[in-house]
Each structure stands twice: as C-alpha cells, then as structure tokens.
CSV table of C-alpha atoms in Angstrom, one decimal:
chain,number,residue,atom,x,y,z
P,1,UNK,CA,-24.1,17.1,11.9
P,2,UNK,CA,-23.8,18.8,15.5
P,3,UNK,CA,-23.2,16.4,18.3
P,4,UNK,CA,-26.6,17.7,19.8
P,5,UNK,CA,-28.7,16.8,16.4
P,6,UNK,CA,-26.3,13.5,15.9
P,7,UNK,CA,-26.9,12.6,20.0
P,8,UNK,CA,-31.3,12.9,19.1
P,9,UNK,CA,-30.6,11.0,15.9
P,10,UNK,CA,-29.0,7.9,18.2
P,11,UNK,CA,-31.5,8.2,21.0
P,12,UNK,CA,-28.3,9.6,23.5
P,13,UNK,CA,-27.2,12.9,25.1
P,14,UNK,CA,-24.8,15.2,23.5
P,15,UNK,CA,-22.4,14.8,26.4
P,16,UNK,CA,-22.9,10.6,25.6
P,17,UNK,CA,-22.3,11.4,22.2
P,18,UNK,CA,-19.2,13.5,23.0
P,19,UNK,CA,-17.6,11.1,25.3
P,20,UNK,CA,-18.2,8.2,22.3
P,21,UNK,CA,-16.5,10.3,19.9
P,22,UNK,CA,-13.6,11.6,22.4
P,23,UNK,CA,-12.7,7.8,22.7
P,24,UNK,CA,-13.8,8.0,26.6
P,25,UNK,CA,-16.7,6.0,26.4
P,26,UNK,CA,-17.5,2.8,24.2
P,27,UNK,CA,-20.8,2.8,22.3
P,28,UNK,CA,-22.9,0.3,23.5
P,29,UNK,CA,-24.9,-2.3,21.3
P,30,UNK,CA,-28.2,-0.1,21.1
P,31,UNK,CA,-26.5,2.7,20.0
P,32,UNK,CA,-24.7,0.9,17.2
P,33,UNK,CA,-27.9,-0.6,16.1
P,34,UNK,CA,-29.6,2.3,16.0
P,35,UNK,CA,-27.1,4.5,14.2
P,36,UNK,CA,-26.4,1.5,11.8
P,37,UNK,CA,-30.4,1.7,10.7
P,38,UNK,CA,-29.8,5.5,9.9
P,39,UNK,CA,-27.4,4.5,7.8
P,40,UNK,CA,-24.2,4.8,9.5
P,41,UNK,CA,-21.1,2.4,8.2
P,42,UNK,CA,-20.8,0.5,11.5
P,43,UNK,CA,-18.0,-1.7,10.4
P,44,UNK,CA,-16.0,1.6,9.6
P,45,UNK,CA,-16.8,3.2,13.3
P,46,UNK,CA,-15.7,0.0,14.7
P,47,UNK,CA,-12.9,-1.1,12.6
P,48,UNK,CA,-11.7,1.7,10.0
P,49,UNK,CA,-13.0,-1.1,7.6
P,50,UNK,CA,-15.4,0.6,5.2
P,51,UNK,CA,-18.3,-1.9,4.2
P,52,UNK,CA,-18.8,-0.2,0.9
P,53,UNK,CA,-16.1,1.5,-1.4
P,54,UNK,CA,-14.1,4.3,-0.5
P,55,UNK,CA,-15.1,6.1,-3.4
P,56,UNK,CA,-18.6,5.9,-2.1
P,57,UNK,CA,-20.2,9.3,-0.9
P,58,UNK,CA,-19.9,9.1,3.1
P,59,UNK,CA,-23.9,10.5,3.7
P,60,UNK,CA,-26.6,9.5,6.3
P,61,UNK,CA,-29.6,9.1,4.6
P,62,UNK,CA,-32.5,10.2,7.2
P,63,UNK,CA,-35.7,8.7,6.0
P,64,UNK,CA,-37.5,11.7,7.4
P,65,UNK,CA,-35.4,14.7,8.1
P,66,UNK,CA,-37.1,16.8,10.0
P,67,UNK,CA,-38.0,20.4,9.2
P,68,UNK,CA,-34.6,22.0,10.6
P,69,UNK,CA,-33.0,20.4,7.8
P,70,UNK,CA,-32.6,21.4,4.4
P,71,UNK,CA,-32.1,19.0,1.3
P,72,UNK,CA,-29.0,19.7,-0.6
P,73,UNK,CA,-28.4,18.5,-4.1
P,74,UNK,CA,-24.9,16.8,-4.4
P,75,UNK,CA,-23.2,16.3,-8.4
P,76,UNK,CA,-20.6,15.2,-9.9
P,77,UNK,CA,-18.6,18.1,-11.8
P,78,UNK,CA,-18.2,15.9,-14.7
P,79,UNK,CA,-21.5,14.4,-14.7
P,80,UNK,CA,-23.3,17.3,-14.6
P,81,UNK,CA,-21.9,19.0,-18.3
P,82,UNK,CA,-24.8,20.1,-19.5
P,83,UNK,CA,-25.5,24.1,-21.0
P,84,UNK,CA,-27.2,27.0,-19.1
P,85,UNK,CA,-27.1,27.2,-15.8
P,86,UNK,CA,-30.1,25.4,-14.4
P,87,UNK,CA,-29.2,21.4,-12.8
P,88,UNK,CA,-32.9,20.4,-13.5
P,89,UNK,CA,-32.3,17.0,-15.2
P,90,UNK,CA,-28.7,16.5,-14.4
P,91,UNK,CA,-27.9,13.1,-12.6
P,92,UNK,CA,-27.7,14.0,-8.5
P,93,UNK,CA,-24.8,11.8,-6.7
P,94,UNK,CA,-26.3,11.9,-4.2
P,95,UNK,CA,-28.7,14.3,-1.4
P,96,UNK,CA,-27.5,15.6,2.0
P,97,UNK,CA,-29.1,17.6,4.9
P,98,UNK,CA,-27.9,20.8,6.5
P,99,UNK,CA,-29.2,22.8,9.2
P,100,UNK,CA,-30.8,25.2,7.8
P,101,UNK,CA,-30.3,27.8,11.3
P,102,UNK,CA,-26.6,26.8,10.1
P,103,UNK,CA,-26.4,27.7,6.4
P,104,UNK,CA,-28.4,31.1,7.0
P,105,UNK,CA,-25.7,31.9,9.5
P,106,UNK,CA,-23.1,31.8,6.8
P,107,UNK,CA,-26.0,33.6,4.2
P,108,UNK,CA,-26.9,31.2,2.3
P,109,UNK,CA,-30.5,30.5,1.0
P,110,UNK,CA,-30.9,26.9,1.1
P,111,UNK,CA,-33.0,26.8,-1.7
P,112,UNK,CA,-29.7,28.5,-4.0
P,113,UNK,CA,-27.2,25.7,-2.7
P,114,UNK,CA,-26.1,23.2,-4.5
P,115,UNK,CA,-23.1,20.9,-4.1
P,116,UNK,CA,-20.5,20.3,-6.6
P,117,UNK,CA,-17.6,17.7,-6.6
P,118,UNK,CA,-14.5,18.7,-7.2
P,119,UNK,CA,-12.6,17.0,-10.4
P,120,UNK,CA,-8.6,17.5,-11.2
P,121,UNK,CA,-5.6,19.2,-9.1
P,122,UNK,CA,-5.8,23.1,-10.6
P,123,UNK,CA,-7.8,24.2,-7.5
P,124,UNK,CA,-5.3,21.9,-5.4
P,125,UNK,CA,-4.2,24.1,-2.2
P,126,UNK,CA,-7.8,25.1,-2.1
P,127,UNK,CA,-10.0,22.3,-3.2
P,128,UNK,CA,-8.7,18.9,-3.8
P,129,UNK,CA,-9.7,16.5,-6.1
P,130,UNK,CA,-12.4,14.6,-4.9
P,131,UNK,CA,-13.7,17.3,-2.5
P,132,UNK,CA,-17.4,18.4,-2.3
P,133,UNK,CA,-18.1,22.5,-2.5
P,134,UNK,CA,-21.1,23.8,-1.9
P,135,UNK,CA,-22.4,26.7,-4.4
P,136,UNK,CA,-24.2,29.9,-3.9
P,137,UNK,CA,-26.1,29.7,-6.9
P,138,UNK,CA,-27.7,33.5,-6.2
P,139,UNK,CA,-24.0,34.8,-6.0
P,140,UNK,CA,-22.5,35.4,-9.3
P,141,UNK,CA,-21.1,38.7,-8.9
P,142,UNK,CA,-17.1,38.3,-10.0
P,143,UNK,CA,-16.4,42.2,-8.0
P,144,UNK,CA,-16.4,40.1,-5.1
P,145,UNK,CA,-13.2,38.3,-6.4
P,146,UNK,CA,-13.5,34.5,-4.6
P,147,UNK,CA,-13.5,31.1,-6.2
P,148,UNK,CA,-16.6,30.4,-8.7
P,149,UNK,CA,-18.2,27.8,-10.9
P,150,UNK,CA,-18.6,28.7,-14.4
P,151,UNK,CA,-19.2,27.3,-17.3
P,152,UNK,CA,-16.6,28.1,-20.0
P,153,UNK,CA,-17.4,27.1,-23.4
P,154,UNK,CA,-20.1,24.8,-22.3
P,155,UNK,CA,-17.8,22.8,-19.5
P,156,UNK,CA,-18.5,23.7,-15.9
P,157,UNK,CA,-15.4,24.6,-14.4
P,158,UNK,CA,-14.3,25.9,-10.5
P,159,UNK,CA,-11.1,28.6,-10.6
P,160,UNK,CA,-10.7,31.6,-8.4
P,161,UNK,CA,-12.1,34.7,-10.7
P,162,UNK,CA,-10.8,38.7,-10.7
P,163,UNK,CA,-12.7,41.5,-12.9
P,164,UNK,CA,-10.0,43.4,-14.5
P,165,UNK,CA,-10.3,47.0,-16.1
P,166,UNK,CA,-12.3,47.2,-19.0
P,167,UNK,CA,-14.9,44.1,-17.9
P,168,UNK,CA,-12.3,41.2,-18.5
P,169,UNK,CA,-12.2,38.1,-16.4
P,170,UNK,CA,-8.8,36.2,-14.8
P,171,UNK,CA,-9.4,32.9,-13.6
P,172,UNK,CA,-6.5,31.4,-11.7
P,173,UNK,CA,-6.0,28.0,-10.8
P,174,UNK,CA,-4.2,28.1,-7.3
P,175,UNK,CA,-2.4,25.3,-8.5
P,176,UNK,CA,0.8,26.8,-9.8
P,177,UNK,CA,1.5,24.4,-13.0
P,178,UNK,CA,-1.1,25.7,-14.4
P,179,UNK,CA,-1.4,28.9,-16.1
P,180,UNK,CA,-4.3,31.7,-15.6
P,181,UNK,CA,-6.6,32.2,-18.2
P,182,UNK,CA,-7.7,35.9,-19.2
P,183,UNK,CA,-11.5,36.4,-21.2
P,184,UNK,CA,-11.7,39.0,-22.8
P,185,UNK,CA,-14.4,41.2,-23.2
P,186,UNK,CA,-15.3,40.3,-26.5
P,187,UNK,CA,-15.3,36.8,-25.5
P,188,UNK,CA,-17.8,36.7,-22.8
P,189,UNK,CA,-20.4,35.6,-24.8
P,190,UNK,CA,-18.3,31.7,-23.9
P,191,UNK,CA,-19.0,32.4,-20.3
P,192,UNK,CA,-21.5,32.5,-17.5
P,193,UNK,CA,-20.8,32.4,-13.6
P,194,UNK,CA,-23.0,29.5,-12.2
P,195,UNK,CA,-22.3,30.5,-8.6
P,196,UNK,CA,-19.5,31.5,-5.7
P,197,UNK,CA,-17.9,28.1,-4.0
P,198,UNK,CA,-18.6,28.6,-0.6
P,199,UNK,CA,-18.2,25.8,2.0
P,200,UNK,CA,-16.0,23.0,0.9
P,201,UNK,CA,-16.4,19.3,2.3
P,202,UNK,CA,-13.4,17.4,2.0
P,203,UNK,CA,-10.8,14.7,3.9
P,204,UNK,CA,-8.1,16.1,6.2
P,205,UNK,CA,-5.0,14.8,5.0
C-alpha cells in the first residue's frame, strides 16, 4: 500500500506515516490500535516477533475496501493443480487489494490478475521459492519471450518461455542446475500458456 492510502487507513497524514516508518517518529497508542483492528501484526511492528507463523501470508484484510481497490485472488502453485486454465473452484490462500489506478499503470486488467505462489528453486535468481507473482491471465502470447505460467502435462508450472523456428517452445529455468526443456511442435497438444508473470511479491534477502 502507498503511504498516502496506508496514512487514511490509520487515521494519520502521509508525512505522520512517513516519519513512523523512517524510524523519526514513534507510533503512538491510537495508531497502533487502530492499525492492529485492520489487521496489522502489532507485535511484529513493535518487536520483529511475528504473532502468527512466518509461513503465514503477510495481508491486511480491509473489511470494506473501498472502490479504488481491486480484489486479487492469491493460490498456492501446488494447490491449485487442477486442468484447463480457469481457477474457478481452486482453493484461494488467501485475497489482497491493489490499487487499481496502480495496476492499470503497469496494463494490467484487474479483473485478468491472479496471484500465484512460487514453489521450488528453478526460477531462483528470478523468483524464489516462497514468492508471490502476479499473472496476466489475458497475456499468453510466448513472441513476447518473458516468464509464464503454463500448465505442462496437466501441472502448472512458471519458467521463462522462447518460440523457436518452426512453432517449438524453450522453457528455461534461470536456475542453472537445471536443464531447459524444448516442446516440440507435435507435442503441444501437453501444453497451454495460463498467463505472463508480471509483478512479483517477495522478501528482500
């Protein structure tokens, strides 16, 4: 979230909110209580103690987001390993909001996005494992060259995709132990792009 839309959400200024996170200004017990029954972690912003699993998704529920925001459907890679490529019935980890001025800005529909955790270390240098990408479910055009999701053989998958000559597909794995994988024409029958990875959401490390 911006500080400006995060500032409106605690009842402070974005200049407030800047100086809290800048470590200039202490948060004062309002604040606190208010972010706290939005959902915020407020042993974590206080103590680096998390008060739920780390392995937990870090979201802000907003009871009522309001209409600036657009809901975004989060799963789990491995959950969701079901045919075709619709997510209608697959189990959502969980839902977050984006600003939807924000996600037009980088051309993407709202209503096409989708996000995916990441599962394993072949995309490692790109996406790490553990990492949440958000999909472009109208892009599925492999001329672009980019990383995709795709379901190979009826397993969703994420690897960076080139059209060769002739209408074959190379995915590569950018991590370098493992090998790339050319489909053939004749085998494309096995494959179907889902979507282009666009935006990834992961921990700094």
């Amino acid at each position: 979230m911006s500080q400006t839309l995060f500032g409106d959400l605690a009842q402070v200024t974005k200049k407030t909110q800047m100086l809290y996170e800048g470590g200039q200004r202490s948060p004062k017990a309002d604040y606190l209580t208010v972010i706290a029954e939005q959902g915020v972690d407020v042993q974590y912003v206080l103590t680096g103690n998390r008060s739920v699993p780390e392995s937990e998704p870090l979201s802000m529920p907003l009871r009522e987001p309001g209409p600036d925001l657009s809901p975004v459907k989060m799963y789990d890679i491995e959950a969701a390993a079901g045919a075709g490529r619709s997510f209608e019935g697959e189990p959502v980890k969980t839902t977050l909001y984006f600003s939807t001025a924000e996600l037009s800005e980088q051309g993407l529909d709202p209503a096409q996005v989708v996000g995916i955790k990441v599962r394993g270390d072949s995309m490692d240098g790109t996406l790490a494992d553990g990492d949440w990408v958000l999909v472009d479910r109208s892009n599925r055009d492999p001329k672009q060259e980019g990383v995709f999701l795709l379901l190979v053989s009826g397993e969703r998958r994420i690897k960076r995709v080139q059209r060769l000559a002739g209408g074959a597909l190379y995915l590569i794995s950018d991590n370098d132990h493992y090998q790339p994988e050319m489909i053939k024409p004749q085998d494309m029958h096995d494959v179907e792009i889902l979507g282009r990875c666009e935006i990834r959401i992961g921990r700094i490390v």
